[in-house]
Coordinates of C-alpha atoms and ligand atoms in Angstrom, one line a residue:
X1460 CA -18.6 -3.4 -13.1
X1461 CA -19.4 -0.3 -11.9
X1462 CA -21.1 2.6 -13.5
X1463 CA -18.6 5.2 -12.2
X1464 CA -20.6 8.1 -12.9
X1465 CA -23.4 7.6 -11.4
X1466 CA -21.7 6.2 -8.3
X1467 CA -19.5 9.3 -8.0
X1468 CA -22.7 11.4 -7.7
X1469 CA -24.2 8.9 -5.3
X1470 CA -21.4 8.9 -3.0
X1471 CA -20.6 12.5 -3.0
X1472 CA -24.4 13.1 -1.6
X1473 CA -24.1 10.4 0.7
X1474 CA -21.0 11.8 2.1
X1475 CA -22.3 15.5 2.2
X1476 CA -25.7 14.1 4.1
X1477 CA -23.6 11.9 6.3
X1478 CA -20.9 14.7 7.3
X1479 CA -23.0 17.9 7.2
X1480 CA -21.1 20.4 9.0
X1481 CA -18.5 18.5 10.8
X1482 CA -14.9 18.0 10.3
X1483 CA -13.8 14.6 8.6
X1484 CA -10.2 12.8 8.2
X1485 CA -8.7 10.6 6.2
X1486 CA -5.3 8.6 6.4
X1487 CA -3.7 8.3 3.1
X1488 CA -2.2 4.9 2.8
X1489 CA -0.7 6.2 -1.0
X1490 CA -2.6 3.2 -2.6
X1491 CA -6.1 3.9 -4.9
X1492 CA -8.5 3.3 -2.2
X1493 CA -7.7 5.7 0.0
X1494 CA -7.1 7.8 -2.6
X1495 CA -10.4 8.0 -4.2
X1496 CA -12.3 8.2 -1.1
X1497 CA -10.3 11.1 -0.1
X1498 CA -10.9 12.8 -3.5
X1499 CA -14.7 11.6 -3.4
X1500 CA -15.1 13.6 0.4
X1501 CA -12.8 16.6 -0.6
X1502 CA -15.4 17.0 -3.5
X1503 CA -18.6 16.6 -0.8
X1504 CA -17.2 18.4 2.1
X1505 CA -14.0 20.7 0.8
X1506 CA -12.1 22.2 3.3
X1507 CA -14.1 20.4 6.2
X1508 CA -11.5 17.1 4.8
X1509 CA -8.0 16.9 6.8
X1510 CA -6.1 13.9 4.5
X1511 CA -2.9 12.7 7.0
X1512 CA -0.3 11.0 5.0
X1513 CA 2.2 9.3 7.3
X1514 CA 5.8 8.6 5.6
X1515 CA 6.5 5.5 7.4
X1516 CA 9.3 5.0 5.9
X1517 CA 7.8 1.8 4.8
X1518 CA 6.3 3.3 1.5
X1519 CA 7.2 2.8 -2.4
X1520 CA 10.1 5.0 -4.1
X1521 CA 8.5 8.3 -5.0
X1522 CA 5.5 7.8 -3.0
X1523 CA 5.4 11.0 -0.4
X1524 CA 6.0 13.0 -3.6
X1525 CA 3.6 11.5 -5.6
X1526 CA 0.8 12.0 -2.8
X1527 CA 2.1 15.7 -2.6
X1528 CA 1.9 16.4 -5.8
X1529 CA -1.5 14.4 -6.5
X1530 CA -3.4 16.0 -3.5
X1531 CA -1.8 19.7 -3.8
X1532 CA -5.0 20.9 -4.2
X1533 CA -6.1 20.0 -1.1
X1534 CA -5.3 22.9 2.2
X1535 CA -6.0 20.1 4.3
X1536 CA -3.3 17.9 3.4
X1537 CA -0.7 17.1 6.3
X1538 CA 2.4 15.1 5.8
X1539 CA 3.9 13.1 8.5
X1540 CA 7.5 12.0 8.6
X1541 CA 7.5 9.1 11.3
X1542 CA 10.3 7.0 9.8
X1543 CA 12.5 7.1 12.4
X1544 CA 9.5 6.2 15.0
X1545 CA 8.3 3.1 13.2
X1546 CA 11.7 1.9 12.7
X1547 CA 12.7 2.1 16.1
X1548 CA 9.0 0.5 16.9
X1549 CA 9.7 -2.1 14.6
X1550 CA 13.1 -2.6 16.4
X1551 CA 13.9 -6.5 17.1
X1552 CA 10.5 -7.7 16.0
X1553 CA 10.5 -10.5 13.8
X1554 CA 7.1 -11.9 13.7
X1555 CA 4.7 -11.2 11.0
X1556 CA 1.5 -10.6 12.9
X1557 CA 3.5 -8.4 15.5
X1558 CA 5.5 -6.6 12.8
X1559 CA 1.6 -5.5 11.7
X1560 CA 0.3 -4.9 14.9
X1561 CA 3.2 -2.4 15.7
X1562 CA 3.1 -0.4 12.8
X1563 CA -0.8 -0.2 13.2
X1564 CA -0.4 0.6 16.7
X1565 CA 2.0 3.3 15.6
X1566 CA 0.1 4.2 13.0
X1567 CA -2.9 5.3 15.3
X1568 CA -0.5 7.1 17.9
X1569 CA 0.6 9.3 14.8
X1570 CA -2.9 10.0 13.1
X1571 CA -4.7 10.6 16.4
X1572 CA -2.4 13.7 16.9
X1573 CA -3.5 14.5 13.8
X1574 CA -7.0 13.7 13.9
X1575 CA -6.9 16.3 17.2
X1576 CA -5.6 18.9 15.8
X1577 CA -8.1 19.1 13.1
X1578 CA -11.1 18.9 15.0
X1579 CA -12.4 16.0 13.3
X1580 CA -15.6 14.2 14.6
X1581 CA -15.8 12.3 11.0
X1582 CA -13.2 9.2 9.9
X1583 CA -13.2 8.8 6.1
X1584 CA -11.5 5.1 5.3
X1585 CA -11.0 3.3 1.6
X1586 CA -11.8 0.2 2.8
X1587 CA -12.7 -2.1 -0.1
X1588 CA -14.9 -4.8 -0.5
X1589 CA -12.3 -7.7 -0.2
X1590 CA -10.7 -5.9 3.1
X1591 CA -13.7 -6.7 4.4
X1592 CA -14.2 -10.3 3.4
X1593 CA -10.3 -11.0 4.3
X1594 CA -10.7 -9.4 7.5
X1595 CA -13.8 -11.3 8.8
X1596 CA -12.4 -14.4 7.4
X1597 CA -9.4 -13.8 9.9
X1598 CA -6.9 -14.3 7.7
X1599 CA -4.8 -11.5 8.0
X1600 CA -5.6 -8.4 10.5
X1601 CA -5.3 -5.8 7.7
X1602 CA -4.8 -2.8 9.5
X1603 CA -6.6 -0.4 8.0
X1604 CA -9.8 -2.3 8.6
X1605 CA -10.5 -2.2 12.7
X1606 CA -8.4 -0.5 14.7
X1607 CA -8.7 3.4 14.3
X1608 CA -12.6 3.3 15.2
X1609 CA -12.3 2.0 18.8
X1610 CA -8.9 4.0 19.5
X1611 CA -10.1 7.8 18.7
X1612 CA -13.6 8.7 19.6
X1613 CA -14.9 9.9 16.0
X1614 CA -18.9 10.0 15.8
X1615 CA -19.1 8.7 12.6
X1616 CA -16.9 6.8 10.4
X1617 CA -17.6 6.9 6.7
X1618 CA -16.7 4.3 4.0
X1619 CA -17.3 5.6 0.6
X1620 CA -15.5 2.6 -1.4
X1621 CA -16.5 -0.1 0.7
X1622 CA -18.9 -2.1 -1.7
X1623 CA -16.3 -2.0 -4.8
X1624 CA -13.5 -4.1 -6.0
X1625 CA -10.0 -3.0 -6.6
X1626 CA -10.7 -2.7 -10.7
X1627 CA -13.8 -0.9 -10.1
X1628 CA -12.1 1.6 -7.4
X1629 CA -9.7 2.4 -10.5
X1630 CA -12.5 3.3 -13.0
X1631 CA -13.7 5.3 -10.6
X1632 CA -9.9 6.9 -10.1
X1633 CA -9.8 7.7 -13.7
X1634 CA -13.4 9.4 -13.9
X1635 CA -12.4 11.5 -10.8
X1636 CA -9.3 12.3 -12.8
X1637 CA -6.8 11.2 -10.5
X1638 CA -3.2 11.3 -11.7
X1639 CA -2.4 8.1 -13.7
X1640 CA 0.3 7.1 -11.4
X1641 CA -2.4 6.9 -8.3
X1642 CA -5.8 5.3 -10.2
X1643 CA -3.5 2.5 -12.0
X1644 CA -0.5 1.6 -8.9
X1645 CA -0.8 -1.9 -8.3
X1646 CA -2.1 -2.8 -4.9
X1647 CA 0.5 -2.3 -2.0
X1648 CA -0.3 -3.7 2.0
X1649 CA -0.8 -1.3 4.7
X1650 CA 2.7 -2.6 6.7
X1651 CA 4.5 -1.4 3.5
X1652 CA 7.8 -2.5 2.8
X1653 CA 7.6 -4.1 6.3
X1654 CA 6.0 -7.3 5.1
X1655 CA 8.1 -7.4 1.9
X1656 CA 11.4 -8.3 4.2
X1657 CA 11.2 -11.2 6.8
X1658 CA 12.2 -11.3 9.8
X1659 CA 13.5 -8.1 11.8
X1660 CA 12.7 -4.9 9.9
X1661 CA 16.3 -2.6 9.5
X1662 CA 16.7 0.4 7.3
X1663 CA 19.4 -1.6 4.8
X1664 CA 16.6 -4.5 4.2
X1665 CA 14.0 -1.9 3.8
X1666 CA 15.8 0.2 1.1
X1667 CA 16.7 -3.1 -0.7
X1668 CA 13.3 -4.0 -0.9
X1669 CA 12.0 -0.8 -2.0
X1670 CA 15.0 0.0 -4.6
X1671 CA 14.1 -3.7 -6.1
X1672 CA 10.3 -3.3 -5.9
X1673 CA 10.8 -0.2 -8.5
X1674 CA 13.1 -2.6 -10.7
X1675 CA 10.4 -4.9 -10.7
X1676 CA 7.6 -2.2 -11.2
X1677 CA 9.0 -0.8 -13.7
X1678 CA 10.1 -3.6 -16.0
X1679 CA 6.9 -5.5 -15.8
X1680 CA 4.7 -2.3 -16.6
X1681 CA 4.2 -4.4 -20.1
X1682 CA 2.7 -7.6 -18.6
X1683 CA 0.0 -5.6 -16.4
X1684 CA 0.5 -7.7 -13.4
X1685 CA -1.9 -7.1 -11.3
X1686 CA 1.1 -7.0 -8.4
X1687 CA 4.5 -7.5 -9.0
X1688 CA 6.8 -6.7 -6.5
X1689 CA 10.4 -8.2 -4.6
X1690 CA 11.1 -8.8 -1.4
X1691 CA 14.1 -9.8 0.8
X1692 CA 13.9 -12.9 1.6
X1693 CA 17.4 -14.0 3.5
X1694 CA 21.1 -14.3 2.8
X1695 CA 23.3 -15.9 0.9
X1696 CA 26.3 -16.3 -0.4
X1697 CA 27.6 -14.8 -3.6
X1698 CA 31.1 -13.9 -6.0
X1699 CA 31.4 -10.2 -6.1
X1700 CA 34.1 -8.8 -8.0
X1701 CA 36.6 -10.9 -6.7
X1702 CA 35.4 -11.4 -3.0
X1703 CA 32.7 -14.3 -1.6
X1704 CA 30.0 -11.9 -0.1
X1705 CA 27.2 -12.8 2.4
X1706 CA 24.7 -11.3 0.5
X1707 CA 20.7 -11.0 0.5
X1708 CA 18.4 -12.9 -1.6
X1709 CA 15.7 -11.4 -3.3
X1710 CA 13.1 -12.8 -4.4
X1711 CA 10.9 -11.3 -7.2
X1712 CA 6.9 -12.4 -7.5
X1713 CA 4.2 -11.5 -9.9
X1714 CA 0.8 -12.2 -10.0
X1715 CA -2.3 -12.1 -11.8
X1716 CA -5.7 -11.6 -10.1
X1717 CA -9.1 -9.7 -9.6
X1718 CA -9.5 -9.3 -6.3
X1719 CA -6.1 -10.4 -4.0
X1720 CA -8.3 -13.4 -2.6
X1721 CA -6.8 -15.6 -4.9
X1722 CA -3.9 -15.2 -7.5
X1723 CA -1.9 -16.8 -10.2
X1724 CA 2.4 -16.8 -10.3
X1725 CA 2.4 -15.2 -14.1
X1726 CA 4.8 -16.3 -16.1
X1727 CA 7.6 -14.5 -17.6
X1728 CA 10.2 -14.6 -20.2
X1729 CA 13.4 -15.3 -19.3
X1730 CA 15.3 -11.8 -21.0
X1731 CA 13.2 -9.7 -18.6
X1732 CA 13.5 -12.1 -15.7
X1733 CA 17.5 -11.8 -16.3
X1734 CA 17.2 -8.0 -16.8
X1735 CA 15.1 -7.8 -13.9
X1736 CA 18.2 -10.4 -12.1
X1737 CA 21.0 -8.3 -13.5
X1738 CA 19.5 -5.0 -12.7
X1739 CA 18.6 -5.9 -8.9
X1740 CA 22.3 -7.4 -8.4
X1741 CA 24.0 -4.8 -10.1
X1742 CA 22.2 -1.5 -8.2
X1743 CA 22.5 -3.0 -5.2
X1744 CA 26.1 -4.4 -3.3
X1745 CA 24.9 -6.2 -1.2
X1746 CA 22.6 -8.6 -3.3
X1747 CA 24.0 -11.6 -4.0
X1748 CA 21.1 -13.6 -5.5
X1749 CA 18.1 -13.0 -7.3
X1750 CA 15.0 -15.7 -7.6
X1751 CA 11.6 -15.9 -9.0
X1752 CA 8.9 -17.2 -6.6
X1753 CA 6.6 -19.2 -8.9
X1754 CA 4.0 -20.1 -6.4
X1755 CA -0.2 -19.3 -6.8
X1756 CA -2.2 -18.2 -3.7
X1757 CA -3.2 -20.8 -2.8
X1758 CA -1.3 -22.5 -1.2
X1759 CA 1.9 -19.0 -0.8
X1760 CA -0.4 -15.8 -0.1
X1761 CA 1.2 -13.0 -2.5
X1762 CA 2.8 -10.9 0.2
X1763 CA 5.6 -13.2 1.9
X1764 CA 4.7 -12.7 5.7
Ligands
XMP933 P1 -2.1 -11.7 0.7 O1 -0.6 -11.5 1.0 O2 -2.9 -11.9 2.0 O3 -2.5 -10.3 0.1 O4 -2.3 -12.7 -0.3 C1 -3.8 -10.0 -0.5 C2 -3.7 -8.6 -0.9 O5 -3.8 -7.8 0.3 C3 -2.6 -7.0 0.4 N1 -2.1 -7.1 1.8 C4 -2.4 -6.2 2.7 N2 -3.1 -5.0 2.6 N3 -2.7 -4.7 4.9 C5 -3.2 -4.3 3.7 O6 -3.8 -3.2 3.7 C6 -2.1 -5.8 5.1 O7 -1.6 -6.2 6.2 C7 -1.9 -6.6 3.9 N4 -1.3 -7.8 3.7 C8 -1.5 -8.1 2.4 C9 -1.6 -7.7 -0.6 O8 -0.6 -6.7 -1.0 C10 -2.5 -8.2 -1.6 O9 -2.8 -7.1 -2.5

């Protein structure tokens, strides 16, 4: 484990030798990683920091105003509201690997505005150190490792968090003094909400997934997953009142891990999986059935696409 302290120091020289007097940017994803390193840099380099936060309109319930709040000390933060763009970017894909290549592609179109306008030779990133390993393995092109770098012609791009792992980025979130909410979030993938609905992205699927992933948040706080989440998974049909609906079916996963490489289903008692049920049906109309996906990675990964 990491000896936060110290590294805090570390990094904040490395970053104030590596940047000297240039300007710097960072996207914030919302998540811890980014998070830290954008706290980390704002302590090295102050105002020379620009933090871009893009609402994709893909993110957790509360999120935008949870980064606002969190990073309100910071003149350089800029919030982006892009939700109409990705949707209609996402419009009538279905595949998993395109759906993430969209959103990155749009993703870089929105930041590069950004990055302009602040005059930024500098890109700060939170990669981690099992983005890394996942992304040379070629498992999944995470987007916010690659990308960015060969798009917009920064200098110099600087990863503060890049050696850690996701429980050591936390201790460092909670020496920083990061808002509770931020250092402790479970982990949540760069696509957002995109990857936690298959097939074609739409607005209805998207808010389903994101009013269920609180639900699920929220009532597992006690078991510490280390990701619990829900995600629409298809239709079915369902008795409603008194009427057969064609409803969505949700499914709801938890999982306990160190690192996201590999992960065990957790399992739960059946009160809180039928609160969880009977909370997910009854908010929402038009879910009609609610499951519990029991499978480790490997063989499922824990994100469904
Ligand atoms: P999987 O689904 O591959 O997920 O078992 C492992 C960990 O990575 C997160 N994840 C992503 N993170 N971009 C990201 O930044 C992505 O495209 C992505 N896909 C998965 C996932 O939430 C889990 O924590």
């Amino acid at each position: 484990m990491v000896d936060a302290e110290p590294f805090i120091e570390d990094a904040i020289s490395e970053i104030e030798e590596t940047v000297g007097d240039r300007n710097a940017v960072i996207g914030l994803s919302g998540g811890v990683d980014s998070s830290v390193a954008a706290a980390l840099t704002h302590r090295a380099i102050g105002d020379q920091l620009t933090a871009v936060y893009v609402d994709t309109g893909l993110m957790r319930k509360g999120e935008t105003e949870e980064i606002e709040e969190t990073f309100a000390f910071m003149d350089g933060l800029r919030i982006v509201h892009a939700e109409e763009r990705f949707l209609g970017a996402l419009s009538g894909v279905t595949d998993p690997e395109e759906k993430r290549s969209v959103i990155g592609e749009q993703f870089i179109r929105e930041f590069e505005r950004e990055a302009r306008d602040a005059d930024a030779d500098v890109l700060v990133q939170g990669t981690i150190y099992p983005d890394r390993i996942e992304s040379e393995g070629g498992i999944k092109s995470h987007h916010n490792v690659g990308g960015l770098p060969e798009r917009i012609d920064f200098d110099e791009i600087v990863e503060p968090v890049r050696d850690l792992y996701k429980d050591e980025v936390r201790e460092v979130a909670r020496e920083l003094g990061l808002q509770s909410i931020i250092a402790e979030r479970m982990p949540f993938p760069g696509p957002g909400l995109a990857v936690r609905v298959i097939g074609e992205v739409t607005k209805e699927k998207v808010d389903v997934a994101r009013e269920a992933c609180h639900v699920v948040e929220t009532e597992l706080e006690s078991y510490e997953p280390w990701q619990a989440f829900a995600a629409v998974i298809g239709k079915g049909t369902g008795v409603k009142g008194d009427n057969r609906v064609h409803g969505w079916i949700v499914s709801v996963r938890s999982v306990e891990s160190r690192d996201g490489m590999t992960a065990r289903a957790q399992e739960l008692d059946w009160e809180t999986l039928q609160r969880i049920q009977s909370r997910i049906t009854g908010e929402n109309d038009n879910v009609a059935r609610v499951v519990y996906d029991v499978t480790h990675k490997p063989p499922a990964t824990i994100e469904y696409e």
